[in-house]
């Protein structure tokens, strides 16, 4: 699955940016509050408007403090998947239940330096895991390959039946590294600059998808 990130799009033309990637699977929406991360982007009113402007499932990535208070509003606004940061949530197990009760998938994200082992039991409450492959806050950063170890751990727990999760990766994904991420076991690839920085965003989505599919089809080892 490919999830273009609107962070790299023209914020004055978000509906057109969604239309430009109509062949994608999810549309990734980066919500930043200027506290959990130093950057400030968009919030609930924009997500409510986006919901009416596109048929693409919205993948809301909340890089905010106090997600326990704010996250369910995004589920109620019609987001398909709402991801919160484990570093920010006070009661992430309850939050997952709240998100599901409000009709969304529940997603948990880990920053590049956050280990995954302490999260494994907690992840039984979640539908998606978002492994950050850059420090959250800004688009256009360089991919950190070491985070693929966390993808491999999550993949093993999914394949063994211990967890039922869709594994996402977010940050610095390009045509050059998407195959390595796919081989490590990623299901859903977020890409901002690689899609909206391209002359033809729809073609960029197709090219990323083709490379990821090719890598996933290769025999392991
Ligand atoms: C970073 C955001 C990412 C970002 C990815 O904090 O969470 O979703 O938009 O952008 P690229 O693909 O340019 O790294
Ligand atoms: Zn994101």
Short mmCIF file of C-alpha atoms and ligand atoms in Angstrom, two decimals:
data_model
loop_
_atom_site.label_atom_id
_atom_site.label_comp_id
_atom_site.label_asym_id
_atom_site.label_seq_id
_atom_site.Cartn_x
_atom_site.Cartn_y
_atom_site.Cartn_z
CA UNK A 1 0.00 0.00 0.00
CA UNK A 2 1.14 3.53 -0.78
CA UNK A 3 0.07 6.50 1.35
CA UNK A 4 1.16 9.86 -0.10
CA UNK A 5 1.79 12.45 2.60
CA UNK A 6 0.07 15.79 2.12
CA UNK A 7 2.87 17.44 4.10
CA UNK A 8 4.76 17.78 0.82
CA UNK A 9 1.75 19.11 -1.11
CA UNK A 10 0.56 22.67 -1.69
CA UNK A 11 -1.44 23.49 1.48
CA UNK A 12 -3.60 25.96 -0.47
CA UNK A 13 -4.71 23.16 -2.82
CA UNK A 14 -5.20 20.10 -0.66
CA UNK A 15 -8.25 18.80 -2.55
CA UNK A 16 -6.33 18.96 -5.82
CA UNK A 17 -3.39 17.23 -4.13
CA UNK A 18 -5.71 14.40 -3.08
CA UNK A 19 -7.13 14.13 -6.61
CA UNK A 20 -3.60 13.95 -8.02
CA UNK A 21 -3.02 10.64 -6.20
CA UNK A 22 -6.44 9.05 -6.65
CA UNK A 23 -4.76 5.69 -7.36
CA UNK A 24 -3.10 5.59 -3.93
CA UNK A 25 -4.37 3.43 -1.08
CA UNK A 26 -4.46 5.91 1.80
CA UNK A 27 -3.88 9.65 2.08
CA UNK A 28 -1.46 10.44 4.91
CA UNK A 29 -2.27 13.56 6.92
CA UNK A 30 0.44 14.87 9.28
CA UNK A 31 -1.05 16.71 12.24
CA UNK A 32 1.63 18.63 14.19
CA UNK A 33 1.06 20.88 17.18
CA UNK A 34 4.31 22.80 17.58
CA UNK A 35 4.85 21.08 20.97
CA UNK A 36 5.35 17.34 20.48
CA UNK A 37 7.29 18.35 17.36
CA UNK A 38 8.71 21.80 16.60
CA UNK A 39 6.58 22.21 13.48
CA UNK A 40 2.93 23.25 13.17
CA UNK A 41 0.72 21.98 10.34
CA UNK A 42 -2.98 21.26 10.18
CA UNK A 43 -5.68 20.13 12.57
CA UNK A 44 -9.19 18.82 12.91
CA UNK A 45 -11.11 21.39 10.80
CA UNK A 46 -8.87 20.66 7.83
CA UNK A 47 -9.34 16.91 8.26
CA UNK A 48 -13.12 17.42 8.42
CA UNK A 49 -12.98 19.34 5.14
CA UNK A 50 -10.65 16.82 3.51
CA UNK A 51 -13.06 14.03 4.39
CA UNK A 52 -15.66 15.73 2.16
CA UNK A 53 -13.15 16.50 -0.58
CA UNK A 54 -11.78 13.01 -1.31
CA UNK A 55 -12.82 9.37 -1.29
CA UNK A 56 -9.32 8.23 -0.28
CA UNK A 57 -9.15 6.76 3.24
CA UNK A 58 -7.48 9.31 5.52
CA UNK A 59 -4.46 8.11 7.50
CA UNK A 60 -4.08 10.71 10.26
CA UNK A 61 -0.68 10.78 11.96
CA UNK A 62 -0.97 12.81 15.15
CA UNK A 63 2.34 14.29 16.23
CA UNK A 64 0.74 16.09 19.15
CA UNK A 65 0.83 16.21 22.91
CA UNK A 66 -2.12 14.81 24.86
CA UNK A 67 -3.48 12.53 22.12
CA UNK A 68 -5.66 10.95 24.86
CA UNK A 69 -7.73 14.11 24.66
CA UNK A 70 -7.66 14.92 20.95
CA UNK A 71 -7.30 11.74 18.91
CA UNK A 72 -10.88 10.46 18.97
CA UNK A 73 -12.06 13.68 17.32
CA UNK A 74 -10.18 12.60 14.19
CA UNK A 75 -11.89 9.21 14.25
CA UNK A 76 -15.26 10.92 14.63
CA UNK A 77 -14.35 13.15 11.68
CA UNK A 78 -14.15 10.02 9.52
CA UNK A 79 -10.44 9.23 9.48
CA UNK A 80 -9.85 5.62 8.45
CA UNK A 81 -6.77 5.18 10.63
CA UNK A 82 -5.71 7.42 13.53
CA UNK A 83 -2.12 7.03 14.68
CA UNK A 84 -0.85 8.38 17.98
CA UNK A 85 2.69 8.41 19.34
CA UNK A 86 3.53 6.03 22.15
CA UNK A 87 5.89 8.72 23.50
CA UNK A 88 2.94 11.11 23.93
CA UNK A 89 0.01 8.94 25.03
CA UNK A 90 -0.77 8.64 28.75
CA UNK A 91 -2.99 5.55 28.44
CA UNK A 92 -2.40 4.11 24.98
CA UNK A 93 -4.42 0.93 25.57
CA UNK A 94 -7.53 2.92 26.47
CA UNK A 95 -6.88 5.29 23.59
CA UNK A 96 -6.87 2.37 21.14
CA UNK A 97 -10.24 1.23 22.48
CA UNK A 98 -11.63 4.75 22.16
CA UNK A 99 -10.42 5.08 18.57
CA UNK A 100 -11.96 1.76 17.56
CA UNK A 101 -15.21 2.62 19.33
CA UNK A 102 -15.30 5.85 17.31
CA UNK A 103 -15.05 3.81 14.12
CA UNK A 104 -11.40 4.13 13.12
CA UNK A 105 -8.45 1.80 13.02
CA UNK A 106 -6.09 2.48 15.92
CA UNK A 107 -2.46 3.19 15.06
CA UNK A 108 0.61 3.44 17.27
CA UNK A 109 3.78 5.20 16.15
CA UNK A 110 7.34 4.96 17.45
CA UNK A 111 10.03 7.58 16.86
CA UNK A 112 13.36 6.34 15.43
CA UNK A 113 15.03 6.01 18.86
CA UNK A 114 12.04 4.41 20.62
CA UNK A 115 12.52 0.65 21.06
CA UNK A 116 9.70 -1.64 20.00
CA UNK A 117 10.08 -4.51 22.47
CA UNK A 118 8.36 -2.65 25.37
CA UNK A 119 5.42 -1.93 23.01
CA UNK A 120 4.74 -5.49 21.87
CA UNK A 121 2.05 -6.33 24.43
CA UNK A 122 0.43 -2.92 23.99
CA UNK A 123 0.31 -3.47 20.23
CA UNK A 124 -2.22 -6.26 20.74
CA UNK A 125 -4.74 -3.41 21.14
CA UNK A 126 -3.74 -1.77 17.87
CA UNK A 127 -4.47 -2.28 14.15
CA UNK A 128 -1.49 -0.45 12.67
CA UNK A 129 2.11 0.27 13.69
CA UNK A 130 3.82 3.31 12.18
CA UNK A 131 7.61 3.02 12.34
CA UNK A 132 9.14 6.47 11.91
CA UNK A 133 12.20 6.40 9.68
CA UNK A 134 13.03 10.09 10.28
CA UNK A 135 12.67 12.25 13.38
CA UNK A 136 9.04 13.44 13.21
CA UNK A 137 8.44 17.09 12.40
CA UNK A 138 9.56 17.73 8.86
CA UNK A 139 9.36 16.21 5.40
CA UNK A 140 12.28 15.78 3.06
CA UNK A 141 14.67 14.20 5.58
CA UNK A 142 16.96 11.28 4.97
CA UNK A 143 15.77 7.73 5.65
CA UNK A 144 17.28 6.05 8.75
CA UNK A 145 17.88 2.41 7.68
CA UNK A 146 18.43 1.13 11.26
CA UNK A 147 14.69 1.36 11.97
CA UNK A 148 14.13 -1.59 9.65
CA UNK A 149 15.20 -3.83 12.56
CA UNK A 150 11.97 -2.76 14.28
CA UNK A 151 9.99 -3.58 11.15
CA UNK A 152 11.53 -7.07 11.12
CA UNK A 153 10.61 -7.63 14.77
CA UNK A 154 7.02 -6.50 14.18
CA UNK A 155 6.80 -8.63 11.03
CA UNK A 156 7.91 -11.73 12.97
CA UNK A 157 5.23 -11.14 15.59
CA UNK A 158 2.59 -10.69 12.89
CA UNK A 159 3.68 -13.74 10.93
CA UNK A 160 3.69 -15.88 14.07
CA UNK A 161 0.15 -14.77 14.87
CA UNK A 162 1.09 -12.95 18.09
CA UNK A 163 0.03 -9.60 16.62
CA UNK A 164 -2.48 -8.60 13.94
CA UNK A 165 -1.04 -5.39 12.59
CA UNK A 166 -0.48 -3.52 9.41
CA UNK A 167 3.11 -2.25 9.46
CA UNK A 168 3.66 1.26 8.09
CA UNK A 169 6.87 3.15 7.55
CA UNK A 170 7.09 6.94 7.41
CA UNK A 171 9.94 9.25 6.48
CA UNK A 172 12.45 9.53 3.66
CA UNK A 173 10.92 6.76 1.52
CA UNK A 174 12.11 6.91 -2.10
CA UNK A 175 12.33 4.59 -5.09
CA UNK A 176 15.85 3.78 -3.91
CA UNK A 177 15.01 2.46 -0.44
CA UNK A 178 11.42 1.22 -0.72
CA UNK A 179 12.56 -2.24 -1.76
CA UNK A 180 14.65 -2.65 1.41
CA UNK A 181 11.66 -1.58 3.49
CA UNK A 182 9.39 -4.01 1.65
CA UNK A 183 11.86 -6.86 2.19
CA UNK A 184 11.92 -6.05 5.91
CA UNK A 185 8.15 -6.54 6.02
CA UNK A 186 6.47 -3.15 5.58
CA UNK A 187 2.85 -3.28 4.35
CA UNK A 188 2.17 0.43 3.86
CA UNK A 189 4.65 3.07 2.70
CA UNK A 190 4.16 6.75 3.47
CA UNK A 191 5.87 9.05 0.98
CA UNK A 192 5.76 12.84 0.88
CA UNK A 193 8.58 14.37 -1.14
CA UNK A 194 8.92 11.31 -3.38
CA UNK A 195 5.30 11.78 -4.50
CA UNK A 196 4.55 15.52 -4.39
CA UNK A 197 8.09 16.52 -5.31
CA UNK A 198 7.74 14.56 -8.55
CA UNK A 199 6.50 16.14 -11.78
CA UNK A 200 3.72 13.55 -11.95
CA UNK A 201 2.54 12.44 -8.47
CA UNK A 202 0.32 9.66 -9.87
CA UNK A 203 3.24 8.17 -11.75
CA UNK A 204 5.43 8.44 -8.67
CA UNK A 205 2.84 6.45 -6.69
CA UNK A 206 2.75 3.78 -9.40
CA UNK A 207 6.54 3.57 -9.52
CA UNK A 208 6.83 3.20 -5.74
CA UNK A 209 4.11 0.55 -5.73
CA UNK A 210 5.80 -1.43 -8.49
CA UNK A 211 9.15 -1.48 -6.71
CA UNK A 212 7.62 -2.45 -3.36
CA UNK A 213 5.58 -5.23 -4.97
CA UNK A 214 8.64 -6.54 -6.80
CA UNK A 215 10.64 -6.69 -3.58
CA UNK A 216 7.80 -8.30 -1.62
CA UNK A 217 7.48 -11.01 -4.27
CA UNK A 218 11.16 -11.97 -4.01
CA UNK A 219 11.86 -15.08 -1.97
CA UNK A 220 13.24 -14.23 1.49
CA UNK A 221 16.98 -14.55 2.10
C1 LIG B 1 7.36 13.57 9.18
C2 LIG B 1 6.02 13.11 8.69
C3 LIG B 1 6.07 12.36 7.40
C4 LIG B 1 6.54 13.18 6.24
C5 LIG B 1 7.18 12.28 5.23
O1 LIG B 1 7.25 14.03 10.49
O2 LIG B 1 5.42 12.26 9.64
O3 LIG B 1 4.80 11.79 7.12
O4 LIG B 1 5.49 13.83 5.60
O5 LIG B 1 7.73 13.09 4.24
P1 LIG B 1 8.96 12.57 3.38
O6 LIG B 1 8.45 11.38 2.60
O7 LIG B 1 9.29 13.72 2.54
O8 LIG B 1 10.04 12.18 4.33
ZN1 LIG B 2 3.60 11.13 8.97
#
